Amino acid sequence: MTAPTEQLLGHVVGFVRRLRDEGIVVTPGQTATFARALGEISIFDPVVFFHAAQSSLVTRREDQAKFAEVFRKFWQNLGLERFPAELLNQTPLPPKKETKARPGEVGREPRSSQPPSKEPQPIVDRALTFSETEVLKQKRFDQMSEQELEAARKLLYNFVWSPPERRTRRLQASGKEQLDLRRSFRRSLRHQGELVLLEQRARKQKPRPIVALADVSGSMERYARMLLHFLHAFSLEQTRQGVRQIETFTFGTRLTRITRTLKKRSVDAALSEVGQQVKDWSGGTRIGACLHTFNHTWAKRVLGRGAIVLVISDGWDQGEPELLAFEMERLQKSCHRLIWLNPLIGTPGYQPLTRGLVAAMPFIDDFLPIHNLSSLEMLVEALEGLGRHPNALR
Amino acid sequence: MFPTSVEETQKALEAHHYIADKGLSVAVFLALKLRRPLLLEGEPGVGKTEIVKVLAQMLGTRLIRLQCYEGLDISSAVYEWDYARQMMQIRLLEATGERDQDKVRHEVFSLEFLLKRPLLQALQSQDGQAPVLLIDELDRADEEFEAFLLEFLSDWQITVPEVGTLKAEQPPVVVITSNRTREIHDALKRRCMYYWIDYPSFDKEYRIVREKVPGVPEKLAQQAVAFVQELRKQDLYKAPGVAETLDWASSLLALGQTELSGEVVEETLGVLLKYQDDVVKAKNQARDLLARAQMFPAL
């Protein structure tokens, strides 16, 4: 085989650029691999050419459909090859769940989680006094004015809390659980091979993954938004420590994963993006069906390491209660702790009697309110408390 | 043998009873040729581990397997000192009156007392042939191990403080598999050739069954494969993989069947499905699925 021609390499670079425009991340190293691959294969066999490109440049299955589309358009436009459509569509993918985030757009997104800079609003700009904070903490989110919500959000970003942890199976040098022969032995050499001191090691602790499933239909939206702000603030803090263990999904009539969107954008921008995706925004809630999707598609991928699941919903479910109960049971069995957050608990005299909640209740580990800031503080306490069971298995 | 083209790769795999798509053949060929690790993802039971065994046979070299799990550390993945024998050696040296510390250290930390684990073994060629290294189910390992692997895969060397740096004469052929219970870090993925192994088409799966279960009647094989293909379209918690199809075909053969019947299907569903809920669901639909499978036109 011969080295690819300069002209072909030019096209390769152009193609990679197009991929990047479409949101598929390709490193220069991968481009080089592809270029080298071209020297090894018969480039006139369209199938081989396509697969060489795909296996060099794509590392995520979710990107494969997009890749095939860009590939077809690009090389067809060049008129270099004829690529029959059926060859490129060998792996049909489920409809795309996430919209791509173009890096270029991120900077332009309005950061609504921060106070607007143009016209400063008094309550945001001056520091809250103690009593004002106390009043704000007790006020229900749905009774807050826009300014108060803004101030509440600001307070969220000041929460300091340590995430619940789990014992991993990795051993580290600190702690005393079992004998560390390697270190003991090395140390013994200082004493002519006499084991004077036995070194020990212990299991390492790591923060548990947190998976949030937020009901964004109608009345729930405001509370879900607060919870997401809260988790967003927390994950910012976590990212600073080099870990990121939060997965976020929204549901109404269908489940949407917004983890990736949240990484790049503010909560409000992410939610409005979700709002555009979900066509029947206030079309009711099908919790059971959404949990079904979650259990099937995502549970194995995000609940693996003793995750804590937060479901935020008022439990108004239009689906079948049997399905909801079935999926709740499965969900509870596959996570460490299943916490249901319900803003209505804050209403005096409230009893969880809706069909959906009655069905789900037996499988909920904690049933907590989420109607004001102080209930969010309660949630923090509950989460921190989860880490104190040193012998938890999952 | 070392294939020189995509077609040759595909043929060689087939000669060793592995039926590969063209896409997979391209990825395997390029991984070999460009000396890149090959990252294979896909549902359990689609033949990720199998192809690595075949690859080793095809290249006529040995296969070294590292099964990943959480907490996998250097002492089980790379090397460990044989402490018991080292201790004995020290006592022996003592008995001979050896007092020179440097000499003791030199003797005790020689390669003789080094227990080589898979990654270190993979650096050693035999008869000029680099081995095939299978890093199985990397998603089960934790980030710490992944970070270590990243370094290993770029330098092909391992440093043992007491001995020095051990470098590969020639890098091994590395295949990494993942079931996606966790996302593999992007940095690692980008070093690899990537291929997603899908469930096979009817034709391909039929060929696999005929290849792997000798003696299975043609009609039975067709119907069994058609049934499994239908089953995969259902909303199941865990759809059957190719491995399950093969087990099932063998079971049907062992039961002396020549054709699928509703009764036998119900009795043997447990071979295909591994969750009770799925079995119940499939039982309810078995007749329907069977009818569709039996209608399947002969090849």
XYZ file of C-alpha atoms in Angstrom:
693
model
C 0.000 0.000 0.000
C 1.161 3.541 -0.637
C 1.126 6.641 1.477
C -1.986 8.768 0.991
C -1.609 11.663 -1.414
C -1.416 15.238 -0.288
C -4.797 15.922 -1.802
C -6.399 13.106 0.169
C -4.772 14.316 3.372
C -6.217 17.735 2.712
C -9.658 16.158 2.530
C -9.013 14.207 5.717
C -8.235 17.399 7.569
C -11.323 19.036 6.123
C -13.404 16.043 7.133
C -12.123 16.107 10.702
C -12.880 19.802 10.879
C -16.429 19.097 9.755
C -16.760 16.406 12.435
C -15.680 18.890 15.075
C -18.196 21.409 13.778
C -20.847 18.782 14.310
C -19.785 18.246 17.907
C -17.750 15.041 17.565
C -14.483 15.521 19.406
C -11.475 14.346 17.411
C -7.920 14.797 18.635
C -4.949 15.475 16.342
C -3.597 12.084 17.442
C -6.698 10.374 16.141
C -6.458 12.263 12.862
C -2.874 11.084 12.498
C -3.966 7.508 13.173
C -6.583 7.790 10.459
C -4.068 9.216 8.013
C -1.698 6.349 8.751
C -4.555 3.884 8.409
C -5.227 5.177 4.888
C -1.800 4.009 3.871
C -2.639 0.482 4.973
C -6.015 -0.127 3.371
C -7.589 -0.061 -0.029
C -9.257 3.335 -0.079
C -11.339 2.450 -3.087
C -13.391 -0.026 -1.102
C -16.006 2.308 0.391
C -16.900 -0.052 3.251
C -13.311 -0.516 4.326
C -12.681 3.190 3.975
C -15.694 4.013 6.115
C -14.781 1.577 8.872
C -11.178 2.697 8.913
C -12.414 6.239 9.452
C -14.930 5.236 12.073
C -12.672 3.035 14.164
C -9.922 5.676 14.134
C -11.995 8.759 14.785
C -15.039 7.776 16.851
C -14.840 6.498 20.396
C -18.454 6.700 21.446
C -21.251 4.626 20.119
C -23.641 7.552 20.493
C -21.596 9.471 17.963
C -21.688 6.764 15.309
C -24.974 7.772 13.675
C -23.914 11.403 13.451
C -20.551 10.312 12.126
C -22.117 8.245 9.349
C -24.253 11.208 8.344
C -21.341 13.649 8.225
C -19.233 11.054 6.454
C -21.789 10.520 3.735
C -22.370 14.190 3.133
C -18.704 15.099 3.124
C -17.349 12.441 0.800
C -20.336 12.546 -1.469
C -20.026 16.287 -1.886
C -16.441 15.805 -2.908
C -17.616 13.408 -5.552
C -14.631 11.202 -4.813
C -16.490 8.048 -3.975
C -19.953 6.714 -4.158
C -21.098 5.537 -0.784
C -24.331 3.630 -0.923
C -26.532 4.706 1.936
C -27.330 1.202 3.137
C -23.679 0.451 3.736
C -23.330 3.367 6.049
C -26.413 2.639 8.061
C -25.487 -0.785 9.269
C -25.980 0.010 12.918
C -29.329 1.622 13.497
C -29.331 3.647 16.674
C -32.187 4.659 18.918
C -33.261 8.268 18.360
C -30.771 10.711 19.673
C -31.418 11.708 23.223
C -28.983 14.505 23.712
C -28.518 17.552 21.640
C -24.944 18.285 20.985
C -23.363 21.245 22.628
C -21.134 23.172 20.317
C -18.121 24.427 22.167
C -18.325 27.771 20.429
C -21.720 28.497 21.837
C -20.959 27.910 25.436
C -19.409 31.259 26.077
C -22.401 33.054 24.638
C -24.893 31.426 26.927
C -26.395 33.837 29.440
C -25.380 32.763 32.899
C -28.672 33.154 34.639
C -27.469 31.391 37.771
C -25.479 34.493 38.505
C -27.045 37.863 39.215
C -27.690 39.819 36.025
C -25.011 42.424 35.681
C -26.928 45.154 33.857
C -29.427 46.305 36.423
C -28.395 45.205 39.879
C -31.267 44.110 42.020
C -31.016 45.298 45.600
C -31.736 42.022 47.350
C -29.107 40.188 45.363
C -26.371 42.680 45.594
C -26.216 43.419 49.234
C -25.311 40.707 51.656
C -28.282 39.228 53.409
C -28.599 39.854 57.082
C -29.055 36.914 59.357
C -32.789 37.382 59.852
C -33.408 37.935 56.166
C -31.633 34.691 55.452
C -33.755 32.924 58.038
C -36.966 34.265 56.503
C -35.788 33.282 53.058
C -34.951 29.800 54.230
C -38.476 29.182 55.429
C -40.255 30.649 52.436
C -41.759 28.207 49.955
C -40.125 28.281 46.539
C -43.455 28.760 44.795
C -44.177 31.851 46.856
C -40.864 33.507 46.180
C -40.522 36.468 43.888
C -37.932 36.361 41.142
C -35.493 38.338 43.278
C -35.939 36.032 46.199
C -35.385 32.997 43.997
C -32.218 34.573 42.745
C -31.045 35.184 46.294
C -31.993 31.650 47.283
C -29.958 30.269 44.409
C -27.035 32.321 45.549
C -27.314 30.825 48.993
C -27.263 27.347 47.473
C -23.809 27.956 46.118
C -22.606 28.675 49.647
C -23.683 25.338 51.072
C -20.742 23.394 52.345
C -21.255 19.690 52.649
C -19.308 16.535 52.402
C -20.753 13.893 50.149
C -21.610 10.461 51.504
C -18.847 8.021 50.830
C -18.487 4.357 50.239
C -15.628 2.021 50.909
C -14.080 0.998 47.625
C -12.201 -2.241 47.145
C -8.969 -0.376 46.539
C -6.481 -0.500 49.390
C -4.361 2.435 50.394
C -1.470 2.896 52.768
C -3.256 4.831 55.497
C -5.472 3.070 57.971
C -5.311 -0.278 59.662
C -7.352 -3.077 58.209
C -5.006 -5.642 56.812
C -1.333 -6.424 56.618
C 0.663 -4.716 53.881
C 3.394 -7.230 53.149
C 5.015 -5.224 50.414
C 5.733 -2.230 52.635
C 6.432 -4.287 55.719
C 9.048 -6.248 53.899
C 10.712 -3.279 52.333
C 10.892 -1.667 55.746
C 12.300 -4.787 57.343
C 15.373 -4.502 55.181
C 16.508 -1.584 57.310
C 16.718 -4.039 60.172
C 18.526 -6.865 58.426
C 15.280 -8.518 57.367
C 13.747 -8.448 60.827
C 10.038 -7.588 60.705
C 10.107 -4.981 63.450
C 7.042 -3.034 62.416
C 4.140 -4.419 60.442
C 2.701 -1.955 57.973
C -1.018 -1.985 57.338
C -3.418 -0.694 54.754
C -7.129 -0.024 54.517
C -9.888 0.391 52.002
C -10.060 3.732 50.303
C -13.175 5.891 50.608
C -14.782 7.558 47.630
C -17.820 9.753 47.232
C -20.917 7.892 46.186
C -22.360 8.698 42.789
C -25.564 10.721 42.953
C -28.236 10.218 40.326
C -31.036 12.770 40.159
C -34.297 12.110 38.348
C -36.234 15.345 38.192
C -39.892 15.684 37.291
C -40.086 18.825 35.146
C -43.762 18.738 34.316
C -45.961 21.744 35.109
C -46.127 22.444 38.821
C -42.934 20.573 39.623
C -40.675 22.593 37.416
C -39.788 25.261 39.935
C -38.747 22.747 42.577
C -36.845 20.614 40.108
C -34.996 23.732 39.033
C -33.942 24.437 42.616
C -32.760 20.880 43.128
C -30.739 21.035 39.933
C -29.192 24.330 40.978
C -28.358 22.712 44.251
C -26.737 19.692 42.581
C -25.010 21.936 40.093
C -23.454 23.962 42.878
C -22.341 20.762 44.505
C -20.852 19.326 41.342
C -18.913 22.534 40.738
C -17.365 22.022 44.129
C -16.694 18.371 43.335
C -15.082 19.189 40.029
C -12.654 21.395 41.878
C -11.670 18.318 43.851
C -11.250 16.376 40.647
C -14.225 14.048 40.900
C -17.541 14.202 39.189
C -20.131 11.789 40.321
C -23.458 13.345 39.468
C -25.804 12.115 36.768
C -28.910 14.114 35.999
C -32.061 13.138 34.169
C -35.342 14.934 33.678
C -38.672 13.317 33.059
C -42.223 14.233 32.181
C -43.671 12.049 29.534
C -40.219 10.795 28.637
C -36.771 10.538 30.120
C -33.951 12.865 29.055
C -30.365 12.728 30.208
C -28.965 16.206 30.762
C -25.664 15.366 32.450
C -23.616 16.430 29.477
C -25.587 19.613 28.910
C -25.152 20.560 32.544
C -21.403 20.143 32.282
C -21.188 22.848 29.690
C -24.042 25.170 30.523
C -25.878 26.749 33.371
C -28.865 25.026 34.889
C -31.346 27.440 33.359
C -29.865 27.143 29.892
C -29.878 23.358 30.214
C -33.482 23.325 31.358
C -34.674 25.609 28.608
C -32.915 23.327 26.170
C -34.782 20.383 27.665
C -37.942 22.433 27.356
C -37.359 22.728 23.636
C -36.784 19.020 23.287
C -39.853 17.941 25.190
C -42.771 18.770 22.973
C -45.592 18.064 25.396
C -44.137 20.118 28.186
C -47.187 20.159 30.422
C -48.657 16.979 29.008
C -48.643 15.141 32.306
C -46.275 12.706 33.884
C -45.651 9.053 33.242
C -43.273 8.188 36.031
C -43.510 4.428 35.564
C -42.654 4.524 31.873
C -39.774 6.925 32.468
C -38.348 4.768 35.245
C -38.679 1.813 32.904
C -36.502 3.585 30.355
C -34.056 4.488 33.081
C -33.835 0.949 34.423
C -33.333 -0.501 30.979
C -30.984 1.951 29.385
C -29.143 3.700 32.151
C -29.242 1.793 35.416
C -26.374 -0.517 34.543
C -24.256 2.370 33.405
C -24.777 4.890 36.189
C -25.795 2.951 39.301
C -22.804 0.640 39.351
C -20.929 1.965 42.337
C -23.401 2.237 45.169
C -25.273 5.256 43.878
C -27.796 7.365 45.742
C -30.883 8.079 43.678
C -32.896 11.252 44.187
C -36.323 11.292 42.603
C -38.027 14.649 42.780
C -41.732 14.514 41.998
C -45.121 15.195 43.531
C -46.232 11.741 42.486
C -49.040 12.790 40.149
C -48.717 9.898 37.744
C -50.931 9.309 34.754
C -49.511 5.887 34.000
C -50.377 2.545 35.512
C -49.546 2.223 39.230
C -48.529 -1.448 38.754
C -45.808 -0.458 36.310
C -44.593 2.273 38.656
C -44.423 -0.127 41.606
C -42.565 -2.704 39.519
C -39.984 -0.238 38.268
C -39.567 1.386 41.687
C -38.797 -1.992 43.188
C -36.176 -2.684 40.552
C -34.685 0.785 41.019
C -34.506 0.416 44.776
C -32.810 -2.944 44.454
C -30.133 -1.613 42.172
C -29.091 1.481 44.093
C -27.723 2.134 47.558
C -30.456 4.461 48.683
C -33.604 5.702 47.012
C -34.715 9.130 48.199
C -38.002 10.635 47.040
C -38.273 14.409 47.342
C -41.750 15.829 47.382
C -42.503 19.548 47.700
C -46.036 18.853 48.880
C -44.787 17.426 52.173
C -44.325 21.049 53.200
C -48.053 21.684 52.931
C -49.776 21.390 56.333
C -52.036 18.370 56.513
C -50.609 16.781 53.384
C -50.894 13.023 53.029
C -49.352 11.060 50.188
C -52.522 9.474 48.842
C -52.191 9.804 45.075
C -52.288 6.474 43.265
C -48.741 6.859 42.039
C -47.290 7.615 45.449
C -49.205 4.838 47.152
C -47.735 2.435 44.606
C -44.220 3.819 44.970
C -44.179 4.246 48.753
C -43.079 0.719 49.761
C -39.867 1.101 47.776
C -38.788 4.533 48.998
C -36.001 4.641 51.569
C -36.446 8.278 52.531
C -39.406 10.520 51.830
C -38.319 14.133 52.258
C -39.730 17.613 51.617
C -38.166 20.005 49.150
C -40.259 23.152 49.271
C -37.834 25.647 50.789
C -34.194 26.203 51.579
C -34.333 24.669 54.994
C -35.702 21.456 53.510
C -32.689 21.432 51.205
C -30.547 21.703 54.318
C -32.374 18.679 55.668
C -31.524 16.863 52.461
C -27.867 17.722 52.947
C -27.985 16.294 56.450
C -29.698 13.154 55.207
C -27.089 12.696 52.496
C -24.184 13.284 54.832
C -25.693 10.841 57.288
C -25.661 8.129 54.648
C -21.909 8.111 54.689
C -21.749 7.200 58.338
C -22.612 3.556 57.886
C -19.165 2.166 57.502
C -20.278 -1.352 56.705
C -22.745 -0.581 53.969
C -22.280 -3.189 51.290
C -23.659 -1.424 48.273
C 0.489 -15.432 10.686
C 0.308 -11.680 10.384
C -2.407 -10.555 7.937
C -1.438 -8.062 5.261
C -4.889 -6.850 4.259
C -8.426 -6.487 5.539
C -9.651 -9.395 3.427
C -6.903 -11.622 4.710
C -7.791 -10.719 8.292
C -11.416 -11.604 7.712
C -10.494 -14.924 6.102
C -7.995 -15.807 8.799
C -10.547 -15.148 11.527
C -13.043 -17.299 9.684
C -10.502 -20.071 9.315
C -10.412 -20.098 13.112
C -14.202 -20.296 13.311
C -14.832 -16.632 14.053
C -17.234 -14.941 11.695
C -16.437 -11.236 11.680
C -18.126 -8.303 9.989
C -16.104 -6.288 7.595
C -16.046 -3.383 10.031
C -14.584 -5.535 12.779
C -12.017 -6.947 10.363
C -10.946 -3.428 9.436
C -10.572 -2.465 13.092
C -8.600 -5.626 13.909
C -6.361 -5.260 10.889
C -5.592 -1.618 11.612
C -4.972 -2.310 15.282
C -2.411 -4.941 14.323
C -0.848 -2.907 11.597
C -0.651 0.416 13.428
C 0.140 -1.275 16.743
C -2.751 0.344 18.521
C -4.802 -1.200 21.305
C -8.218 -2.335 20.131
C -11.161 -1.297 22.286
C -14.223 -3.487 21.862
C -17.563 -2.554 23.356
C -20.922 -4.242 23.062
C -23.622 -6.048 24.986
C -22.506 -9.103 26.965
C -22.297 -12.265 24.902
C -21.611 -10.816 21.448
C -18.158 -12.372 21.221
C -15.804 -9.703 22.542
C -13.614 -12.060 24.527
C -13.906 -14.811 21.938
C -12.281 -12.820 19.173
C -9.210 -12.250 21.308
C -8.696 -15.959 21.825
C -9.024 -16.439 18.089
C -6.602 -13.612 17.445
C -3.955 -15.294 19.583
C -4.444 -18.577 17.712
C -4.321 -16.786 14.409
C -1.073 -15.007 15.243
C 0.325 -18.218 16.704
C 1.200 -16.581 19.989
C 0.167 -16.900 23.603
C -2.749 -15.113 25.177
C -2.321 -13.273 28.452
C -5.528 -12.317 30.159
C -6.085 -9.710 32.801
C -9.566 -9.783 34.305
C -10.412 -6.386 35.780
C -12.191 -5.717 39.037
C -12.514 -2.802 41.385
C -9.379 -2.290 43.437
C -7.130 -4.118 40.967
C -3.673 -2.975 42.002
C -0.061 -3.253 40.980
C 0.550 -6.386 42.990
C -2.082 -8.349 41.065
C -1.774 -6.638 37.687
C 1.943 -5.992 37.316
C 4.295 -7.678 39.751
C 4.773 -8.823 43.312
C 7.796 -9.968 45.260
C 7.832 -13.510 46.546
C 8.147 -12.542 50.202
C 8.322 -16.021 51.649
C 11.257 -17.010 49.477
C 12.939 -13.667 50.042
C 12.703 -14.197 53.791
C 14.241 -17.619 53.451
C 17.033 -16.238 51.326
C 17.827 -13.651 53.974
C 17.997 -16.305 56.652
C 20.260 -18.404 54.456
C 22.554 -15.478 53.838
C 22.569 -14.813 57.539
C 23.575 -18.373 58.257
C 26.522 -18.056 55.920
C 27.568 -14.976 57.886
C 26.873 -12.468 55.143
C 26.975 -8.966 56.615
C 27.261 -6.830 53.488
C 23.913 -5.013 53.235
C 24.299 -4.111 49.570
C 24.988 -7.668 48.650
C 21.970 -8.925 50.603
C 19.746 -6.390 48.930
C 21.117 -7.219 45.519
C 20.545 -10.895 46.029
C 17.095 -10.668 47.558
C 15.734 -8.290 44.940
C 16.780 -10.188 41.886
C 14.416 -11.195 39.081
C 14.396 -14.681 40.566
C 12.096 -13.484 43.325
C 9.849 -11.390 41.127
C 6.383 -12.794 40.507
C 5.264 -11.552 37.132
C 1.612 -10.651 36.765
C -0.168 -10.240 33.403
C 1.014 -6.749 32.415
C 4.651 -7.579 33.084
C 4.316 -10.926 31.320
C 2.905 -9.107 28.318
C 6.179 -7.243 27.839
C 8.033 -10.475 27.175
C 8.188 -11.975 23.736
C 8.598 -15.688 23.211
C 10.497 -16.886 20.154
C 10.396 -13.332 18.857
C 6.608 -13.243 19.072
C 4.875 -10.628 21.202
C 1.868 -12.020 23.067
C -1.755 -10.973 22.816
C -2.854 -9.144 25.954
C -6.538 -9.182 26.793
C -7.656 -6.581 29.327
C -11.113 -7.892 30.008
C -14.027 -5.782 31.256
C -12.051 -2.642 31.930
C -15.242 -0.909 33.079
C -15.078 -2.992 36.237
C -11.709 -1.545 37.244
C -11.521 1.873 38.880
C -10.091 5.158 37.646
C -6.803 4.590 39.450
C -6.084 1.498 37.413
C -7.169 3.180 34.211
C -4.671 5.963 34.814
C -1.920 3.427 35.304
C -2.945 1.613 32.141
C -2.768 4.828 30.145
C 0.890 5.142 31.039
C 1.576 1.501 30.331
C -0.045 1.627 26.906
C 2.011 4.600 25.776
C 5.437 3.613 27.058
C 5.353 -0.193 26.994
C 7.541 -0.262 30.034
C 7.265 -0.920 33.718
C 9.528 0.347 36.438
C 10.267 -1.909 39.371
C 12.110 0.344 41.818
C 14.452 -2.369 43.096
C 15.385 -3.700 39.682
C 14.989 -0.907 37.166
C 12.883 -0.341 34.089
C 11.694 -3.317 32.110
C 10.878 -2.500 28.513
C 9.100 -4.541 25.887
C 11.242 -5.819 23.026
C 8.143 -5.404 20.929
C 4.788 -4.141 22.170
C 2.090 -6.780 22.691
C -1.159 -6.856 20.756
C -3.610 -5.323 23.216
C -7.350 -5.795 23.194
C -9.520 -4.067 25.783
C -13.154 -5.009 26.293
C -15.881 -3.131 28.122
C -19.506 -3.814 28.932
C -20.149 -0.134 29.586
C -21.200 -0.353 33.202
C -19.136 2.819 33.384
C -17.703 5.108 30.744
C -14.043 4.520 29.992
C -12.025 7.702 30.230
C -11.752 9.601 26.960
C -7.964 9.847 27.103
C -7.695 6.077 27.110
C -10.323 5.603 24.425
C -8.532 7.961 22.086
C -5.432 5.806 22.119
C -7.382 2.868 20.805
C -9.040 1.674 17.648
C -12.692 1.465 18.601
C -15.341 -0.975 17.509
C -18.864 -1.559 18.761
C -19.887 -5.182 18.258
C -23.598 -5.384 17.564
C -25.921 -8.341 17.788
C -25.437 -10.276 14.546
C -27.897 -10.341 11.670
C -29.927 -13.497 11.032
C -27.544 -14.706 8.334
C -24.487 -14.155 10.422
C -25.903 -15.719 13.532
C -27.087 -18.725 11.535
C -23.578 -19.205 10.194
C -22.166 -18.913 13.702
C -24.545 -21.560 15.032
C -23.726 -23.950 12.189
C -20.042 -23.337 12.732
C -20.010 -23.672 16.512
C -22.625 -26.335 17.127
C -21.754 -29.110 14.726
C -24.529 -31.567 14.069
C -27.413 -29.193 14.656
C -30.090 -29.838 12.003
C -30.470 -27.088 9.443
C -34.111 -26.470 10.156
C -33.646 -26.361 13.913
C -30.784 -23.908 13.558
C -32.852 -21.635 11.336
C -35.824 -21.663 13.647
C -33.762 -21.206 16.795
C -31.900 -18.247 15.352
C -35.085 -16.698 13.999
C -36.679 -17.111 17.427
C -33.762 -15.430 19.191
C -33.791 -12.613 16.656
C -37.473 -12.039 17.375
C -36.838 -12.250 21.100
C -34.246 -9.473 20.893
C -36.878 -7.129 19.505
C -38.952 -7.548 22.662
C -38.671 -5.162 25.571
C -36.446 -7.321 27.762
C -34.214 -6.419 30.661
C -31.384 -8.492 29.248
C -31.631 -9.653 25.660
C -29.920 -12.961 24.821
C -26.436 -12.701 23.307
C -24.829 -14.969 20.754
C -23.362 -17.038 23.562
C -26.905 -17.768 24.759
C -28.024 -18.712 21.254
C -25.180 -21.217 21.058
C -26.020 -22.661 24.473
C -29.627 -22.945 23.446
C -28.873 -24.638 20.144
C -26.639 -27.134 21.962
C -29.379 -27.757 24.517
C -31.973 -28.354 21.829
C -29.587 -30.714 20.105
C -28.945 -32.573 23.359
C -32.692 -32.915 23.859
C -32.908 -34.587 20.472
C -35.061 -31.942 18.820
C -35.227 -31.507 15.087
C -37.702 -28.634 15.102
C -38.845 -25.997 17.570
C -42.079 -26.666 19.414
C -43.957 -24.492 21.873
C -43.420 -26.979 24.658
C -39.657 -27.228 24.287
C -39.317 -23.471 23.946
C -41.093 -22.909 27.240
C -39.009 -25.526 29.006
C -35.695 -24.190 27.768
C -36.256 -20.421 27.924
C -34.030 -20.311 31.008
C -31.036 -21.012 28.781
C -31.702 -17.840 26.811
C -32.959 -15.456 29.469
C -31.317 -14.768 32.773
C -33.969 -12.694 34.535
C -37.150 -14.186 35.901
C -39.230 -11.205 34.738
C -37.933 -11.694 31.213
C -38.722 -15.401 31.291
C -42.307 -14.711 32.378
C -42.718 -12.067 29.697
C -41.266 -14.280 26.990
C -43.438 -17.229 28.060
C -46.537 -15.131 27.505
C -45.387 -14.280 24.025
C -43.702 -17.574 23.197
C -46.442 -18.904 20.882
C -46.527 -15.674 18.971
C -42.756 -15.481 18.597
C -42.589 -19.109 17.649
C -45.166 -18.662 14.935
C -43.101 -15.849 13.503
C -39.900 -17.877 13.750
C -41.505 -20.848 12.006
C -42.742 -18.666 9.223
C -39.217 -17.597 8.549
C -38.443 -18.428 4.922
C -35.853 -21.105 4.369
C -32.471 -19.877 3.309
